[in-house]
Amino acid sequence: MQGKVQIKVRGYHLDIFQHVNNARYLEFLEEGRWAFFDEFNVGDDMLKQGIVWAVVNINIDFKAEAGFGDVLEVETQFSKLSNRSITMKQRILNASNNKLVVEADVTYVCFSKEHQAAIPLPEDYRQKIEQAIV
């Protein structure tokens, strides 16, 4: 399963060099993950159980610049599943020329708000994620 969301680059996304500031890519990637979780339909159920995904690691590879007016497409998918964590692979492409702008790996742990600690993934989520891993 792969989620996709598009973001249009606005003036406030740019740095002094007039291309997207590196910190903005973190926001674009996060937007992609939120959209993916909406499509995957697990976020609300987990929150009701007091379980959240906590980001513990992000690795970003910047491949090309993006500028004002570019439409960027954020692709998100699960890539790895462990006992207490998942890793997602994300890519940001320039929608006009399909050029790769950013690649990222983001690792989450399954976190219990009640216990204030990482916990094993509930079995029903584990099975759902296993089916979606590319």
mmCIF file of C-alpha atoms in Angstrom:
data_model
loop_
_atom_site.group_PDB
_atom_site.id
_atom_site.type_symbol
_atom_site.label_atom_id
_atom_site.label_comp_id
_atom_site.label_asym_id
_atom_site.label_seq_id
_atom_site.Cartn_x
_atom_site.Cartn_y
_atom_site.Cartn_z
ATOM 1 C CA MET A 1 0.000 0.000 0.000
ATOM 2 C CA GLN A 2 1.274 3.438 -0.880
ATOM 3 C CA GLY A 3 -0.173 6.797 0.077
ATOM 4 C CA LYS A 4 0.234 9.964 -1.977
ATOM 5 C CA VAL A 5 -0.389 13.613 -1.221
ATOM 6 C CA GLN A 6 0.459 16.723 -3.223
ATOM 7 C CA ILE A 7 1.814 19.980 -1.814
ATOM 8 C CA LYS A 8 2.279 23.210 -3.755
ATOM 9 C CA VAL A 9 5.439 25.126 -2.820
ATOM 10 C CA ARG A 10 4.554 28.572 -1.465
ATOM 11 C CA GLY A 11 6.741 31.586 -0.779
ATOM 12 C CA TYR A 12 6.931 30.873 2.939
ATOM 13 C CA HIS A 13 8.507 27.459 2.193
ATOM 14 C CA LEU A 14 11.572 29.089 0.626
ATOM 15 C CA ASP A 15 14.923 30.045 2.110
ATOM 16 C CA ILE A 16 17.319 32.857 1.189
ATOM 17 C CA PHE A 17 18.429 30.893 -1.914
ATOM 18 C CA GLN A 18 14.798 30.764 -3.134
ATOM 19 C CA HIS A 19 14.447 27.005 -2.906
ATOM 20 C CA VAL A 20 12.579 24.928 -0.335
ATOM 21 C CA ASN A 21 14.243 25.162 3.069
ATOM 22 C CA ASN A 22 15.461 21.806 4.370
ATOM 23 C CA ALA A 23 13.292 22.065 7.505
ATOM 24 C CA ARG A 24 10.162 22.396 5.356
ATOM 25 C CA TYR A 25 10.784 18.938 3.920
ATOM 26 C CA LEU A 26 10.230 17.526 7.414
ATOM 27 C CA GLU A 27 6.787 19.142 7.374
ATOM 28 C CA PHE A 28 6.040 17.836 3.872
ATOM 29 C CA LEU A 29 7.057 14.330 4.927
ATOM 30 C CA GLU A 30 4.904 14.571 8.052
ATOM 31 C CA GLU A 31 1.916 15.657 5.965
ATOM 32 C CA GLY A 32 2.482 12.591 3.804
ATOM 33 C CA ARG A 33 2.534 10.308 6.835
ATOM 34 C CA TRP A 34 -0.648 11.813 8.302
ATOM 35 C CA ALA A 35 -2.426 11.350 4.960
ATOM 36 C CA PHE A 36 -1.133 7.773 4.776
ATOM 37 C CA PHE A 37 -2.381 6.968 8.284
ATOM 38 C CA ASP A 38 -5.777 8.488 7.355
ATOM 39 C CA GLU A 39 -5.965 6.181 4.326
ATOM 40 C CA PHE A 40 -4.672 3.217 6.303
ATOM 41 C CA ASN A 41 -7.358 3.937 8.911
ATOM 42 C CA VAL A 42 -5.503 3.119 12.144
ATOM 43 C CA GLY A 43 -4.826 6.484 13.804
ATOM 44 C CA ASP A 44 -8.165 7.098 15.521
ATOM 45 C CA ASP A 45 -8.526 3.528 16.818
ATOM 46 C CA MET A 46 -5.032 3.576 18.275
ATOM 47 C CA LEU A 47 -5.560 6.941 19.974
ATOM 48 C CA LYS A 48 -8.740 5.652 21.617
ATOM 49 C CA GLN A 49 -6.648 2.807 23.075
ATOM 50 C CA GLY A 50 -3.996 5.233 24.351
ATOM 51 C CA ILE A 51 -1.450 4.110 21.760
ATOM 52 C CA VAL A 52 0.485 6.500 19.562
ATOM 53 C CA TRP A 53 3.289 6.311 17.018
ATOM 54 C CA ALA A 54 6.340 8.213 18.270
ATOM 55 C CA VAL A 55 9.025 9.129 15.733
ATOM 56 C CA VAL A 56 12.442 7.928 16.930
ATOM 57 C CA ASN A 57 14.557 8.325 13.789
ATOM 58 C CA ILE A 58 14.434 10.210 10.494
ATOM 59 C CA ASN A 59 17.039 9.908 7.741
ATOM 60 C CA ILE A 60 16.687 12.266 4.788
ATOM 61 C CA ASP A 61 18.585 12.241 1.511
ATOM 62 C CA PHE A 62 18.252 15.489 -0.453
ATOM 63 C CA LYS A 63 18.472 14.749 -4.186
ATOM 64 C CA ALA A 64 17.307 17.921 -5.980
ATOM 65 C CA GLU A 65 15.943 21.336 -5.148
ATOM 66 C CA ALA A 66 12.363 22.486 -5.435
ATOM 67 C CA GLY A 67 11.213 26.069 -5.856
ATOM 68 C CA PHE A 68 8.251 28.410 -5.788
ATOM 69 C CA GLY A 69 5.168 27.047 -7.521
ATOM 70 C CA ASP A 70 6.438 23.482 -7.840
ATOM 71 C CA VAL A 71 3.894 20.807 -7.026
ATOM 72 C CA LEU A 72 5.502 18.086 -4.950
ATOM 73 C CA GLU A 73 4.079 14.624 -4.511
ATOM 74 C CA VAL A 74 4.858 12.857 -1.239
ATOM 75 C CA GLU A 75 4.768 9.058 -1.481
ATOM 76 C CA THR A 76 4.617 7.033 1.738
ATOM 77 C CA GLN A 77 4.653 3.310 2.410
ATOM 78 C CA PHE A 78 5.571 0.852 5.142
ATOM 79 C CA SER A 79 8.958 -0.757 4.568
ATOM 80 C CA LYS A 80 9.872 -2.633 7.764
ATOM 81 C CA LEU A 81 8.079 -4.042 10.789
ATOM 82 C CA SER A 82 9.636 -5.008 14.112
ATOM 83 C CA ASN A 83 8.149 -6.030 17.449
ATOM 84 C CA ARG A 84 7.693 -2.444 18.690
ATOM 85 C CA SER A 85 8.478 -0.333 15.636
ATOM 86 C CA ILE A 86 7.701 0.339 12.006
ATOM 87 C CA THR A 87 9.790 2.037 9.367
ATOM 88 C CA MET A 88 8.266 3.995 6.526
ATOM 89 C CA LYS A 89 9.926 4.812 3.209
ATOM 90 C CA GLN A 90 9.021 8.214 1.809
ATOM 91 C CA ARG A 91 9.856 9.955 -1.432
ATOM 92 C CA ILE A 92 9.101 13.464 -2.603
ATOM 93 C CA LEU A 93 8.865 13.889 -6.363
ATOM 94 C CA ASN A 94 8.415 17.005 -8.472
ATOM 95 C CA ALA A 95 5.040 16.268 -10.080
ATOM 96 C CA SER A 96 5.832 18.220 -13.274
ATOM 97 C CA ASN A 97 8.892 16.179 -14.279
ATOM 98 C CA ASN A 98 8.776 13.172 -11.893
ATOM 99 C CA LYS A 99 12.252 14.127 -10.623
ATOM 100 C CA LEU A 100 13.210 12.719 -7.217
ATOM 101 C CA VAL A 101 13.665 15.573 -4.729
ATOM 102 C CA VAL A 102 13.931 13.764 -1.366
ATOM 103 C CA GLU A 103 14.118 10.204 -0.025
ATOM 104 C CA ALA A 104 13.552 9.486 3.653
ATOM 105 C CA ASP A 105 13.256 6.623 6.101
ATOM 106 C CA VAL A 106 11.207 7.298 9.227
ATOM 107 C CA THR A 107 11.083 4.909 12.185
ATOM 108 C CA TYR A 108 8.307 4.965 14.763
ATOM 109 C CA VAL A 109 7.811 3.050 17.977
ATOM 110 C CA CYS A 110 4.444 1.960 19.249
ATOM 111 C CA PHE A 111 4.097 3.988 22.456
ATOM 112 C CA SER A 112 1.646 3.561 25.339
ATOM 113 C CA LYS A 113 0.577 6.885 26.824
ATOM 114 C CA GLU A 114 -0.539 5.079 29.984
ATOM 115 C CA HIS A 115 2.770 3.276 30.573
ATOM 116 C CA GLN A 116 4.937 6.044 29.074
ATOM 117 C CA ALA A 117 6.966 3.390 27.270
ATOM 118 C CA ALA A 118 7.331 1.577 23.966
ATOM 119 C CA ILE A 119 5.119 -1.497 23.766
ATOM 120 C CA PRO A 120 4.750 -4.394 21.336
ATOM 121 C CA LEU A 121 2.430 -3.692 18.440
ATOM 122 C CA PRO A 122 -1.103 -4.989 19.051
ATOM 123 C CA GLU A 123 -1.580 -8.142 16.960
ATOM 124 C CA ASP A 124 -4.432 -6.764 14.816
ATOM 125 C CA TYR A 125 -2.282 -3.775 13.745
ATOM 126 C CA ARG A 126 0.712 -6.034 13.173
ATOM 127 C CA GLN A 127 -1.300 -8.186 10.766
ATOM 128 C CA LYS A 128 -2.703 -5.174 8.941
ATOM 129 C CA ILE A 129 0.761 -3.626 8.549
ATOM 130 C CA GLU A 130 2.327 -6.937 7.431
ATOM 131 C CA GLN A 131 -0.177 -7.089 4.584
ATOM 132 C CA ALA A 132 0.706 -3.533 3.527
ATOM 133 C CA ILE A 133 4.510 -3.828 3.547
ATOM 134 C CA VAL A 134 6.007 -3.494 0.096
#
